[in-house]
Short mmCIF file of C-alpha atoms and ligand atoms in Angstrom, two decimals:
data_model
loop_
_atom_site.label_atom_id
_atom_site.label_comp_id
_atom_site.label_asym_id
_atom_site.label_seq_id
_atom_site.Cartn_x
_atom_site.Cartn_y
_atom_site.Cartn_z
CA MET A 1 76.51 -70.10 -40.13
CA ASP A 2 78.89 -73.55 -39.89
CA GLN A 3 78.24 -75.75 -42.49
CA ILE A 4 76.23 -78.75 -41.06
CA ASN A 5 78.11 -81.80 -39.56
CA THR A 6 77.01 -84.77 -41.53
CA ASN A 7 76.55 -87.08 -38.40
CA GLU A 8 73.10 -85.67 -37.64
CA PRO A 9 70.00 -86.93 -38.22
CA ASN A 10 68.76 -87.65 -41.26
CA ILE A 11 65.05 -88.18 -40.77
CA PHE A 12 62.99 -85.58 -39.64
CA VAL A 13 59.27 -86.73 -38.31
CA ILE A 14 56.91 -84.40 -37.44
CA PHE A 15 53.98 -85.17 -35.15
CA GLY A 16 51.36 -83.05 -36.14
CA ALA A 17 51.74 -82.19 -39.33
CA THR A 18 48.25 -80.86 -40.49
CA GLY A 19 48.65 -78.38 -37.77
CA ASP A 20 49.01 -74.48 -37.46
CA LEU A 21 52.53 -74.61 -36.14
CA THR A 22 53.79 -77.11 -38.55
CA TYR A 23 52.59 -74.88 -41.90
CA ARG A 24 53.26 -71.08 -40.02
CA LYS A 25 56.40 -72.13 -38.78
CA LEU A 26 58.03 -75.77 -38.87
CA ILE A 27 57.41 -75.90 -42.96
CA PRO A 28 59.15 -72.34 -44.03
CA ALA A 29 62.00 -73.27 -41.61
CA ILE A 30 63.11 -76.23 -42.96
CA TYR A 31 62.62 -74.69 -46.65
CA ASN A 32 64.81 -71.56 -45.63
CA LEU A 33 67.25 -74.12 -44.14
CA TYR A 34 67.30 -76.22 -47.37
CA ILE A 35 67.75 -73.67 -50.19
CA GLN A 36 70.84 -72.20 -47.47
CA ASN A 37 71.85 -75.62 -48.28
CA LEU A 38 71.90 -76.15 -44.33
CA LEU A 39 70.13 -79.32 -43.63
CA PRO A 40 72.58 -82.87 -43.40
CA GLU A 41 72.84 -84.65 -46.80
CA LYS A 42 70.56 -87.27 -47.85
CA PHE A 43 68.02 -85.10 -45.31
CA ASN A 44 64.41 -86.38 -45.31
CA PHE A 45 61.19 -85.56 -43.54
CA ILE A 46 58.12 -87.10 -42.78
CA CYS A 47 55.10 -85.09 -41.88
CA VAL A 48 52.57 -87.35 -39.26
CA GLY A 49 48.78 -86.21 -39.16
CA ARG A 50 45.61 -87.49 -38.46
CA ARG A 51 43.86 -86.35 -41.78
CA GLU A 52 43.66 -88.29 -44.87
CA PHE A 53 45.71 -86.26 -47.37
CA SER A 54 47.21 -87.50 -50.65
CA GLN A 55 50.98 -86.75 -51.48
CA ASN A 56 49.73 -84.09 -53.61
CA ASP A 57 47.21 -82.79 -51.41
CA TYR A 58 49.81 -82.38 -48.73
CA ARG A 59 52.31 -80.71 -51.02
CA ASN A 60 50.03 -78.28 -52.26
CA ASN A 61 48.90 -77.44 -48.80
CA ALA A 62 52.97 -77.11 -47.96
CA LYS A 63 53.55 -74.81 -51.13
CA LYS A 64 50.80 -72.42 -50.29
CA ALA A 65 52.24 -72.08 -46.36
CA LEU A 66 55.32 -71.42 -47.61
CA LYS A 67 53.79 -68.77 -50.25
CA GLU A 68 52.12 -66.97 -46.93
CA PHE A 69 54.53 -67.53 -44.33
CA SER A 70 57.67 -67.68 -46.36
CA LYS A 71 57.12 -64.86 -49.03
CA SER A 72 60.51 -63.46 -49.00
CA THR A 73 62.40 -66.61 -49.82
CA PHE A 74 59.14 -68.68 -51.91
CA LYS A 75 60.48 -69.56 -55.55
CA GLU A 76 58.96 -71.96 -57.26
CA GLU A 77 61.80 -73.64 -58.88
CA GLU A 78 63.39 -74.42 -55.29
CA PHE A 79 60.15 -75.76 -53.86
CA GLU A 80 59.98 -78.35 -56.90
CA LYS A 81 63.50 -79.61 -55.43
CA PHE A 82 62.31 -79.59 -51.78
CA SER A 83 58.80 -81.16 -52.20
CA GLU A 84 61.42 -84.27 -52.90
CA ILE A 85 62.44 -84.60 -49.40
CA PHE A 86 59.20 -85.11 -47.80
CA LYS A 87 56.46 -87.05 -47.17
CA TYR A 88 53.16 -87.55 -45.83
CA LEU A 89 52.09 -90.09 -43.66
CA ARG A 90 48.57 -90.71 -41.78
CA LEU A 91 48.64 -91.95 -38.61
CA ASP A 92 46.35 -92.50 -35.76
CA PHE A 93 48.78 -90.89 -32.96
CA VAL A 94 47.12 -93.60 -29.96
CA LYS A 95 47.12 -96.54 -32.32
CA ASP A 96 50.16 -98.82 -31.67
CA GLU A 97 49.53 -100.74 -35.00
CA LYS A 98 49.56 -97.96 -37.24
CA TYR A 99 53.14 -97.32 -35.80
CA GLN A 100 53.95 -100.36 -38.21
CA SER A 101 53.98 -97.72 -41.50
CA LEU A 102 56.10 -95.05 -39.76
CA LYS A 103 58.85 -97.87 -39.56
CA ASP A 104 58.52 -98.98 -42.49
CA LEU A 105 58.89 -95.76 -44.18
CA ILE A 106 61.99 -94.98 -42.06
CA LYS A 107 63.58 -98.40 -42.98
CA SER A 108 63.21 -97.66 -47.02
CA MET A 109 64.66 -94.05 -46.75
CA CYS A 110 67.54 -95.70 -44.29
CA GLU A 111 67.82 -98.02 -47.12
CA LYS A 112 67.59 -95.76 -49.98
CA TYR A 113 70.34 -93.53 -48.76
CA SER A 114 72.28 -95.96 -46.86
CA HIS A 115 72.53 -94.40 -43.59
CA ASP A 116 71.96 -95.19 -39.92
CA GLU A 117 67.86 -94.55 -38.02
CA ASN A 118 69.53 -91.35 -36.96
CA ILE A 119 65.81 -89.49 -36.24
CA LEU A 120 64.51 -86.26 -34.98
CA TYR A 121 60.88 -86.34 -33.87
CA TYR A 122 59.22 -83.07 -33.58
CA MET A 123 56.32 -83.42 -31.31
CA ALA A 124 53.73 -80.36 -32.71
CA VAL A 125 50.66 -81.87 -31.78
CA SER A 126 48.72 -81.07 -28.74
CA PRO A 127 50.10 -81.46 -25.25
CA GLU A 128 47.53 -84.66 -24.51
CA TYR A 129 49.41 -86.57 -27.70
CA PHE A 130 53.09 -86.19 -25.93
CA SER A 131 53.32 -88.93 -23.71
CA VAL A 132 51.09 -91.28 -25.84
CA ILE A 133 53.26 -91.07 -28.82
CA VAL A 134 56.88 -91.38 -27.04
CA ASP A 135 55.34 -94.12 -25.38
CA LYS A 136 53.99 -95.90 -29.14
CA LEU A 137 58.04 -94.74 -30.11
CA LYS A 138 59.45 -96.88 -27.39
CA SER A 139 57.24 -99.68 -28.09
CA ASN A 140 57.60 -99.82 -31.50
CA ASN A 141 61.46 -99.79 -31.42
CA LEU A 142 61.56 -96.37 -32.99
CA ALA A 143 63.64 -94.70 -29.62
CA ASP A 144 66.01 -97.02 -29.70
CA ASN A 145 69.72 -94.57 -29.55
CA THR A 146 71.70 -98.12 -30.05
CA LYS A 147 70.06 -97.82 -34.27
CA GLY A 148 71.36 -94.50 -34.42
CA ILE A 149 71.14 -90.78 -33.04
CA LYS A 150 67.64 -89.69 -31.76
CA ARG A 151 66.28 -86.78 -30.55
CA VAL A 152 62.74 -85.37 -29.54
CA ILE A 153 61.78 -82.05 -29.82
CA ILE A 154 58.76 -80.81 -27.74
CA GLU A 155 56.73 -77.78 -27.91
CA LYS A 156 55.28 -76.21 -25.30
CA PRO A 157 53.45 -76.45 -22.55
CA PHE A 158 55.66 -78.61 -21.13
CA GLY A 159 53.03 -79.77 -18.63
CA GLU A 160 49.69 -77.81 -17.05
CA ASN A 161 51.41 -77.01 -13.63
CA LEU A 162 54.50 -78.86 -11.52
CA GLU A 163 52.60 -82.32 -11.35
CA SER A 164 51.56 -83.00 -14.81
CA ALA A 165 55.29 -81.37 -16.16
CA ARG A 166 56.49 -83.85 -13.54
CA GLU A 167 54.93 -86.63 -14.73
CA LEU A 168 55.37 -85.62 -18.63
CA ASN A 169 59.16 -85.35 -18.16
CA LYS A 170 59.01 -89.31 -16.57
CA LYS A 171 57.76 -90.60 -19.32
CA MET A 172 59.71 -88.56 -21.78
CA THR A 173 62.92 -89.47 -20.00
CA GLU A 174 61.84 -93.19 -19.61
CA THR A 175 62.12 -93.02 -23.47
CA PHE A 176 64.79 -90.57 -24.34
CA THR A 177 68.18 -89.32 -22.33
CA GLU A 178 67.73 -85.50 -20.90
CA ASN A 179 70.40 -84.82 -23.60
CA GLU A 180 68.24 -86.08 -26.20
CA ILE A 181 65.17 -83.71 -25.21
CA TYR A 182 64.99 -80.61 -26.53
CA ARG A 183 62.30 -78.47 -24.91
CA ILE A 184 61.07 -75.45 -27.22
CA ASP A 185 60.64 -72.11 -26.01
CA HIS A 186 60.95 -70.11 -29.11
CA TYR A 187 61.80 -66.85 -27.11
CA LEU A 188 65.34 -68.45 -26.91
CA GLY A 189 65.62 -68.35 -30.70
CA LYS A 190 64.67 -65.12 -30.96
CA GLU A 191 67.98 -63.00 -32.69
CA MET A 192 67.78 -60.21 -30.09
CA SER A 193 66.91 -63.05 -26.92
CA GLN A 194 70.54 -64.38 -27.55
CA ASN A 195 71.93 -61.12 -28.19
CA ILE A 196 71.41 -60.64 -24.98
CA MET A 197 74.34 -62.83 -23.42
CA ALA A 198 76.51 -61.00 -26.07
CA ILE A 199 75.45 -57.28 -25.01
CA ARG A 200 75.98 -58.08 -21.81
CA PHE A 201 79.33 -60.38 -21.69
CA ALA A 202 80.79 -59.02 -24.93
CA ASN A 203 81.11 -55.34 -23.48
CA PRO A 204 82.44 -55.64 -20.17
CA ILE A 205 81.75 -51.69 -19.99
CA LEU A 206 78.24 -52.66 -19.55
CA GLU A 207 79.05 -56.20 -17.39
CA HIS A 208 80.97 -53.69 -14.68
CA VAL A 209 77.36 -51.87 -13.88
CA TRP A 210 74.95 -55.10 -13.73
CA ASN A 211 73.90 -55.16 -10.56
CA ASN A 212 72.29 -53.48 -7.66
CA ARG A 213 74.94 -50.82 -7.20
CA TYR A 214 74.30 -49.44 -10.63
CA ILE A 215 70.79 -50.35 -11.59
CA ASP A 216 67.78 -49.41 -10.22
CA ASN A 217 65.05 -51.55 -11.62
CA ILE A 218 64.45 -54.21 -14.67
CA GLN A 219 61.22 -54.10 -16.86
CA ILE A 220 60.69 -57.04 -18.84
CA THR A 221 57.73 -56.36 -21.33
CA SER A 222 55.92 -58.63 -23.57
CA ASN A 223 52.28 -57.01 -25.25
CA GLU A 224 50.52 -58.53 -27.60
CA SER A 225 47.85 -56.80 -29.53
CA LEU A 226 46.17 -59.95 -30.40
CA GLY A 227 43.36 -61.56 -28.37
CA VAL A 228 43.14 -65.22 -28.06
CA LEU A 229 41.74 -66.01 -30.85
CA THR A 230 40.60 -69.10 -31.78
CA ARG A 231 42.68 -70.63 -28.80
CA GLY A 232 39.88 -69.79 -26.21
CA LYS A 233 39.70 -73.42 -25.14
CA TYR A 234 43.43 -74.01 -24.28
CA TYR A 235 43.41 -70.36 -22.73
CA GLU A 236 40.83 -71.21 -20.28
CA LYS A 237 43.09 -73.42 -18.57
CA SER A 238 46.33 -70.92 -19.31
CA GLY A 239 45.90 -67.73 -18.78
CA ALA A 240 48.86 -65.62 -19.31
CA LEU A 241 50.85 -66.75 -16.25
CA LYS A 242 51.40 -70.24 -17.38
CA ASP A 243 51.49 -69.09 -21.21
CA MET A 244 53.43 -66.27 -21.06
CA PHE A 245 55.20 -66.20 -17.91
CA GLN A 246 56.29 -69.35 -16.48
CA ASN A 247 58.21 -69.87 -19.90
CA HIS A 248 59.08 -66.98 -21.96
CA MET A 249 59.19 -64.46 -19.57
CA LEU A 250 61.15 -66.67 -16.84
CA GLN A 251 64.12 -67.07 -19.35
CA LEU A 252 63.90 -63.56 -20.86
CA LEU A 253 64.63 -62.82 -16.95
CA THR A 254 67.58 -65.79 -16.42
CA LEU A 255 68.97 -64.40 -19.53
CA ILE A 256 69.53 -60.57 -17.66
CA ALA A 257 70.38 -61.87 -14.52
CA MET A 258 72.27 -64.73 -14.85
CA GLU A 259 76.44 -64.62 -13.76
CA PRO A 260 78.43 -65.03 -16.49
CA PRO A 261 79.11 -68.76 -17.29
CA VAL A 262 82.39 -70.58 -17.29
CA SER A 263 82.11 -70.75 -20.67
CA LEU A 264 79.64 -70.80 -23.69
CA SER A 265 78.71 -74.27 -23.59
CA THR A 266 75.05 -75.61 -23.04
CA GLU A 267 75.42 -77.12 -19.53
CA ASP A 268 77.69 -73.98 -18.01
CA VAL A 269 75.39 -71.37 -19.79
CA ARG A 270 72.24 -73.31 -18.37
CA ASP A 271 73.66 -73.98 -15.28
CA GLU A 272 73.57 -70.42 -14.41
CA LYS A 273 70.26 -69.78 -15.35
CA VAL A 274 69.08 -72.26 -13.17
CA LYS A 275 70.82 -70.73 -10.27
CA VAL A 276 68.86 -67.13 -10.73
CA LEU A 277 65.83 -69.68 -11.07
CA LYS A 278 66.73 -70.83 -7.50
CA ALA A 279 67.59 -67.21 -5.93
CA MET A 280 63.76 -66.44 -6.50
CA PRO A 281 61.59 -66.83 -3.26
CA ILE A 282 58.89 -69.03 -3.33
CA VAL A 283 55.90 -66.49 -3.12
CA ASP A 284 53.18 -66.04 -0.24
CA GLU A 285 49.96 -64.76 0.05
CA LYS A 286 51.38 -61.56 1.12
CA PHE A 287 53.29 -61.17 -1.94
CA VAL A 288 51.14 -62.29 -4.15
CA ARG A 289 48.82 -59.19 -2.78
CA GLU A 290 51.23 -56.92 -2.85
CA ASN A 291 53.41 -57.81 -5.97
CA ILE A 292 51.40 -58.99 -8.88
CA VAL A 293 48.48 -57.39 -10.68
CA ARG A 294 46.36 -59.33 -12.94
CA GLY A 295 43.86 -58.17 -15.57
CA GLN A 296 41.63 -59.24 -18.00
CA TYR A 297 40.71 -57.70 -21.07
CA ILE A 298 36.89 -56.33 -21.79
CA GLU A 299 35.83 -54.62 -24.83
CA ASP A 300 38.01 -51.39 -26.57
CA LYS A 301 36.39 -48.39 -26.08
CA LYS A 302 34.83 -48.22 -29.51
CA GLY A 303 33.15 -51.68 -28.71
CA THR A 304 34.69 -52.95 -31.73
CA LEU A 305 36.72 -55.66 -29.88
CA LYS A 306 34.84 -58.90 -28.01
CA ALA A 307 35.88 -58.67 -24.40
CA TYR A 308 37.79 -62.26 -23.41
CA ARG A 309 34.66 -63.75 -22.15
CA SER A 310 32.66 -63.63 -24.83
CA GLU A 311 35.40 -65.03 -27.26
CA GLU A 312 35.03 -68.49 -28.82
CA ASP A 313 35.57 -71.49 -26.24
CA VAL A 314 35.65 -69.01 -23.09
CA SER A 315 33.47 -69.13 -20.21
CA CYS A 316 30.88 -65.88 -19.57
CA ASP A 317 32.07 -65.69 -16.16
CA SER A 318 35.53 -66.92 -17.01
CA MET A 319 38.42 -65.69 -14.07
CA VAL A 320 41.27 -66.51 -15.98
CA GLU A 321 44.06 -63.85 -16.41
CA THR A 322 44.71 -62.30 -19.77
CA PHE A 323 47.32 -60.04 -18.08
CA VAL A 324 49.94 -60.29 -15.68
CA ALA A 325 52.63 -58.21 -13.97
CA ILE A 326 54.95 -59.10 -11.26
CA LYS A 327 57.41 -57.23 -9.46
CA CYS A 328 59.85 -59.94 -8.88
CA PHE A 329 63.20 -60.49 -6.80
CA ILE A 330 66.16 -62.62 -7.17
CA ASN A 331 68.34 -62.89 -3.69
CA ASN A 332 71.62 -63.03 -4.50
CA TYR A 333 74.50 -60.88 -4.08
CA ARG A 334 74.13 -59.06 -7.00
CA TRP A 335 70.34 -58.74 -7.28
CA THR A 336 69.44 -57.63 -4.05
CA GLY A 337 67.23 -55.15 -3.61
CA VAL A 338 66.89 -54.81 -7.70
CA PRO A 339 63.15 -55.41 -8.70
CA PHE A 340 62.42 -57.08 -11.71
CA TYR A 341 59.11 -55.91 -13.41
CA VAL A 342 57.72 -58.39 -15.69
CA ARG A 343 54.38 -57.96 -17.86
CA THR A 344 52.47 -59.74 -20.51
CA GLY A 345 49.28 -59.25 -22.04
CA LYS A 346 47.01 -59.87 -24.47
CA ARG A 347 44.65 -57.29 -26.69
CA LEU A 348 47.05 -54.09 -25.67
CA ASN A 349 47.55 -50.97 -27.56
CA LYS A 350 50.33 -52.58 -29.46
CA LYS A 351 52.80 -55.73 -29.78
CA ILE A 352 56.24 -55.04 -28.36
CA THR A 353 58.83 -57.09 -26.56
CA GLU A 354 61.74 -55.75 -24.48
CA VAL A 355 63.68 -55.22 -21.96
CA VAL A 356 64.58 -52.20 -20.15
CA ILE A 357 67.15 -51.52 -17.94
CA GLU A 358 67.02 -48.84 -15.85
CA PHE A 359 69.59 -47.43 -14.20
CA LYS A 360 70.12 -45.27 -10.81
CA ASN A 361 69.81 -41.61 -11.11
CA ALA A 362 72.38 -38.54 -10.51
CA PRO A 363 72.58 -37.54 -7.44
CA PHE A 364 70.49 -34.20 -6.99
CA VAL A 365 73.33 -31.86 -7.86
CA LEU A 366 74.77 -30.63 -11.25
CA TYR A 367 72.22 -30.61 -13.45
CA ASN A 368 69.01 -32.42 -11.26
CA GLU A 369 68.84 -30.45 -8.78
CA ASP A 370 65.14 -30.32 -9.38
CA ASN A 371 64.80 -34.13 -10.09
CA LYS A 372 63.48 -34.02 -13.49
CA LEU A 373 66.52 -35.59 -15.19
CA GLN A 374 65.40 -38.70 -16.86
CA PRO A 375 67.71 -42.09 -15.57
CA ASN A 376 69.72 -43.25 -18.03
CA LEU A 377 68.10 -46.39 -20.29
CA LEU A 378 69.31 -49.73 -21.74
CA VAL A 379 66.84 -51.12 -23.84
CA ILE A 380 66.90 -54.21 -25.68
CA ARG A 381 63.86 -54.35 -28.04
CA ILE A 382 63.19 -58.24 -28.97
CA HIS A 383 59.76 -57.20 -31.52
CA PRO A 384 58.88 -55.56 -33.65
CA ASP A 385 62.40 -53.91 -34.45
CA GLU A 386 65.52 -55.81 -32.86
CA ARG A 387 67.22 -53.05 -31.66
CA ILE A 388 69.52 -51.65 -28.51
CA PHE A 389 69.54 -47.91 -27.67
CA LEU A 390 71.04 -46.10 -24.92
CA ASN A 391 69.81 -43.30 -23.29
CA LEU A 392 71.48 -40.54 -22.25
CA SER A 393 71.31 -36.67 -21.33
CA VAL A 394 73.19 -33.58 -22.98
CA LYS A 395 73.44 -30.24 -23.16
CA LYS A 396 70.81 -29.09 -25.65
CA PRO A 397 72.59 -27.11 -28.11
CA GLY A 398 72.38 -22.92 -27.21
CA ASN A 399 72.97 -20.48 -24.81
CA GLU A 400 70.94 -21.71 -22.03
CA ASN A 401 72.14 -24.85 -19.94
CA GLU A 402 69.18 -27.22 -20.58
CA ILE A 403 69.41 -30.96 -20.45
CA ILE A 404 68.22 -33.10 -23.04
CA PRO A 405 67.74 -36.92 -23.44
CA ILE A 406 69.14 -38.46 -26.88
CA GLN A 407 69.28 -41.79 -27.95
CA MET A 408 72.60 -43.98 -28.96
CA ASP A 409 70.47 -46.23 -31.11
CA PHE A 410 71.64 -49.65 -33.03
CA CYS A 411 68.83 -51.21 -35.25
CA GLN A 412 69.75 -54.83 -36.63
CA ASN A 413 67.06 -55.23 -38.88
CA CYS A 414 66.20 -51.77 -39.83
CA HIS A 415 69.14 -52.06 -42.15
CA SER A 416 70.34 -54.58 -43.94
CA LEU A 417 70.89 -57.52 -41.62
CA VAL A 418 68.72 -59.79 -42.06
CA SER A 419 67.74 -61.79 -39.06
CA THR A 420 66.91 -65.84 -38.83
CA GLU A 421 63.27 -66.72 -37.62
CA ALA A 422 63.24 -68.19 -34.16
CA TYR A 423 62.20 -71.67 -35.53
CA GLU A 424 64.89 -71.88 -38.29
CA LYS A 425 67.47 -71.22 -35.54
CA LEU A 426 66.22 -73.60 -33.35
CA MET A 427 65.65 -76.39 -35.80
CA TYR A 428 69.28 -75.64 -37.40
CA ASP A 429 70.28 -76.19 -33.89
CA ALA A 430 68.38 -79.40 -33.02
CA ILE A 431 69.57 -80.89 -36.20
CA ARG A 432 73.06 -79.74 -34.99
CA GLY A 433 72.68 -81.65 -31.63
CA GLU A 434 73.18 -77.77 -29.92
CA SER A 435 70.74 -77.77 -27.32
CA THR A 436 71.60 -74.70 -25.22
CA LEU A 437 68.65 -72.37 -26.99
CA PHE A 438 66.54 -74.96 -25.51
CA THR A 439 65.64 -75.95 -21.27
CA ARG A 440 66.70 -77.70 -19.55
CA TRP A 441 64.46 -79.68 -17.00
CA ASP A 442 65.79 -78.18 -13.93
CA GLU A 443 64.64 -74.76 -15.60
CA THR A 444 61.14 -76.22 -16.34
CA GLU A 445 60.85 -77.64 -13.15
CA PHE A 446 61.98 -74.32 -10.97
CA SER A 447 60.28 -72.21 -13.65
CA TRP A 448 56.49 -74.48 -12.51
CA LYS A 449 57.37 -74.13 -9.02
CA TYR A 450 57.49 -70.44 -8.54
CA VAL A 451 54.55 -70.28 -10.99
CA GLU A 452 52.19 -72.83 -9.02
CA LYS A 453 52.22 -71.18 -5.73
CA ILE A 454 50.99 -68.00 -7.21
CA PHE A 455 48.09 -69.71 -9.10
CA GLU A 456 47.63 -71.65 -6.26
CA ILE A 457 47.05 -68.50 -3.96
CA TRP A 458 44.92 -66.89 -6.97
CA ASP A 459 42.94 -69.95 -5.96
CA ASN A 460 42.93 -70.24 -2.86
CA ASN A 461 41.82 -66.24 -1.92
CA LYS A 462 38.94 -65.35 -4.53
CA ASP A 463 39.25 -62.04 -2.96
CA ILE A 464 42.58 -61.30 -5.04
CA PRO A 465 41.49 -58.80 -7.91
CA LEU A 466 41.07 -59.43 -11.17
CA TYR A 467 41.11 -56.03 -12.89
CA ASN A 468 39.46 -55.65 -16.26
CA TYR A 469 40.89 -52.97 -18.89
CA HIS A 470 40.11 -52.13 -22.52
CA SER A 471 40.69 -54.01 -25.10
CA LEU A 472 43.96 -51.64 -26.88
CA SER A 473 44.72 -50.25 -23.66
CA GLU A 474 47.81 -50.05 -21.68
CA GLY A 475 46.62 -53.22 -19.32
CA PRO A 476 45.01 -52.44 -16.33
CA TYR A 477 45.90 -49.12 -14.53
CA GLU A 478 46.68 -51.12 -11.33
CA MET A 479 49.87 -52.63 -12.78
CA ASN A 480 51.13 -49.10 -11.75
CA LYS A 481 50.92 -49.66 -7.96
CA LEU A 482 53.74 -51.79 -8.12
CA LEU A 483 56.26 -49.45 -9.23
CA HIS A 484 58.46 -48.48 -6.04
CA LYS A 485 59.10 -45.03 -6.01
CA GLU A 486 57.36 -41.65 -6.74
CA ASN A 487 57.41 -40.40 -10.91
CA MET A 488 58.50 -43.92 -11.49
CA LYS A 489 56.85 -45.47 -15.02
CA TRP A 490 56.63 -48.26 -16.55
CA TRP A 491 59.06 -47.75 -19.76
CA ASP A 492 57.04 -46.96 -23.05
CA ILE A 493 59.66 -45.47 -25.45
C1 LIG B 501 53.34 -68.49 -27.15
C2 LIG B 501 51.68 -68.27 -26.62
O1 LIG B 501 53.90 -69.10 -26.45
O2 LIG B 501 53.81 -67.05 -27.47
C3 LIG B 501 50.86 -67.75 -27.36
O3 LIG B 501 51.21 -69.52 -26.36
C4 LIG B 501 51.60 -66.26 -27.50
O4 LIG B 501 49.94 -67.36 -26.62
C5 LIG B 501 52.75 -66.41 -28.18
O5 LIG B 501 50.54 -65.19 -28.25
C6 LIG B 501 53.44 -64.97 -28.64
O6 LIG B 501 54.97 -65.57 -29.21
P1 LIG B 501 55.51 -64.20 -30.05
O7 LIG B 501 56.71 -64.80 -30.65
O8 LIG B 501 54.60 -63.58 -31.08
O9 LIG B 501 55.69 -63.16 -29.00
#
């Protein structure tokens, strides 16, 4: 990583300092940047929360979090120095007058270290506070970019639907410019998601065949083995479509499908991603019935895991989908005719995120007379291993002319290469003002448009089935009906 530009935010304010995200991801991310000397000089951060904590108590919480979530890098003596750069501040987000204490703290830090009010805010709070806090920052003169750099990172969900996303965006842009807003999609910070563009555009051998002449279909999977845990309340309003598909899955899809950008600059990359979303036809009822399968988990076969409807804060007749599989199309020159099968769900048999590119098969002559040859597959695995492999066919050694599948395999995190955690990379970029791995408003808006229509159709057509699937299974059997030809399968390699 390059050494950081010192003309960058010196103050990082996290709203939601006592939440899970801060302890699990944000504090470890900043700590890791700190020990690698990748934070700007004179950097301080303020952890803002609603609960009462002494500095010492909060410090102990942070330490505990680091010991648990940053085990491999935690060192007592490093933590001692690190703890000097953060302060806990109790503040009621909705009360205007309380922001004076934040103002005072920022002012005293700026005076002490003689720098401008260069501030990066992070909204790690529940979404109902996003607009409230942004409003208060404005009315308290804490977002004024004439007094120094101002940036804001906003967690997902960015709205609950198209309308609320638009409202939120309106609020945000009344205070910050689009360039100052960093909408998080942590999938973009994952090493192998970033690698998708590199794999495509740094290897001409691939880019030449990356189109509907050579590719039969593309499968994008993000399966989880955990259920909704304690997030039932949120999930009841969200479901797999809004929680995963609208953001993470569509982001992966755009990276796979985009045209080569003119340059790697933020706007050039984002422009190409948006074009993919624009080329996805808005769905109608027929499409939804034929190309989308939704499911909900029930107990596992042994009866040890709860059904979704028995989870905490979940209604006993909930119709919320915990699984969704969609056969998407991109109507442009490159992709017309190539289905993109996208699926995601909770409580499945394993946690895996990957993209499988299935190439068109060899003609039914030479080695493939009986149509048994496995197609060439290029697999980009994002989780659990960071890996790329290519399935080819070779002759099995021996006297017979038998063909067997083999894999050419590169595994990034199986050897010594250590990957950066997604939040660490995203924090690092936001501090430097690099926003390529954050989503621009039009990306968010187009993806909401696509998803909202599906939602509306489900809502108006209660007869569209919600299939049950057993916890720890592969998902609803009906997802197979989306596949477009005989003998075809969802790859599980
Ligand atoms: C979050 C969703 O955005 O992504 C969660 O809200 C989901 O429901 C999580 O579990 C998955 O992220 P990852 O990195 O574990 O694949």
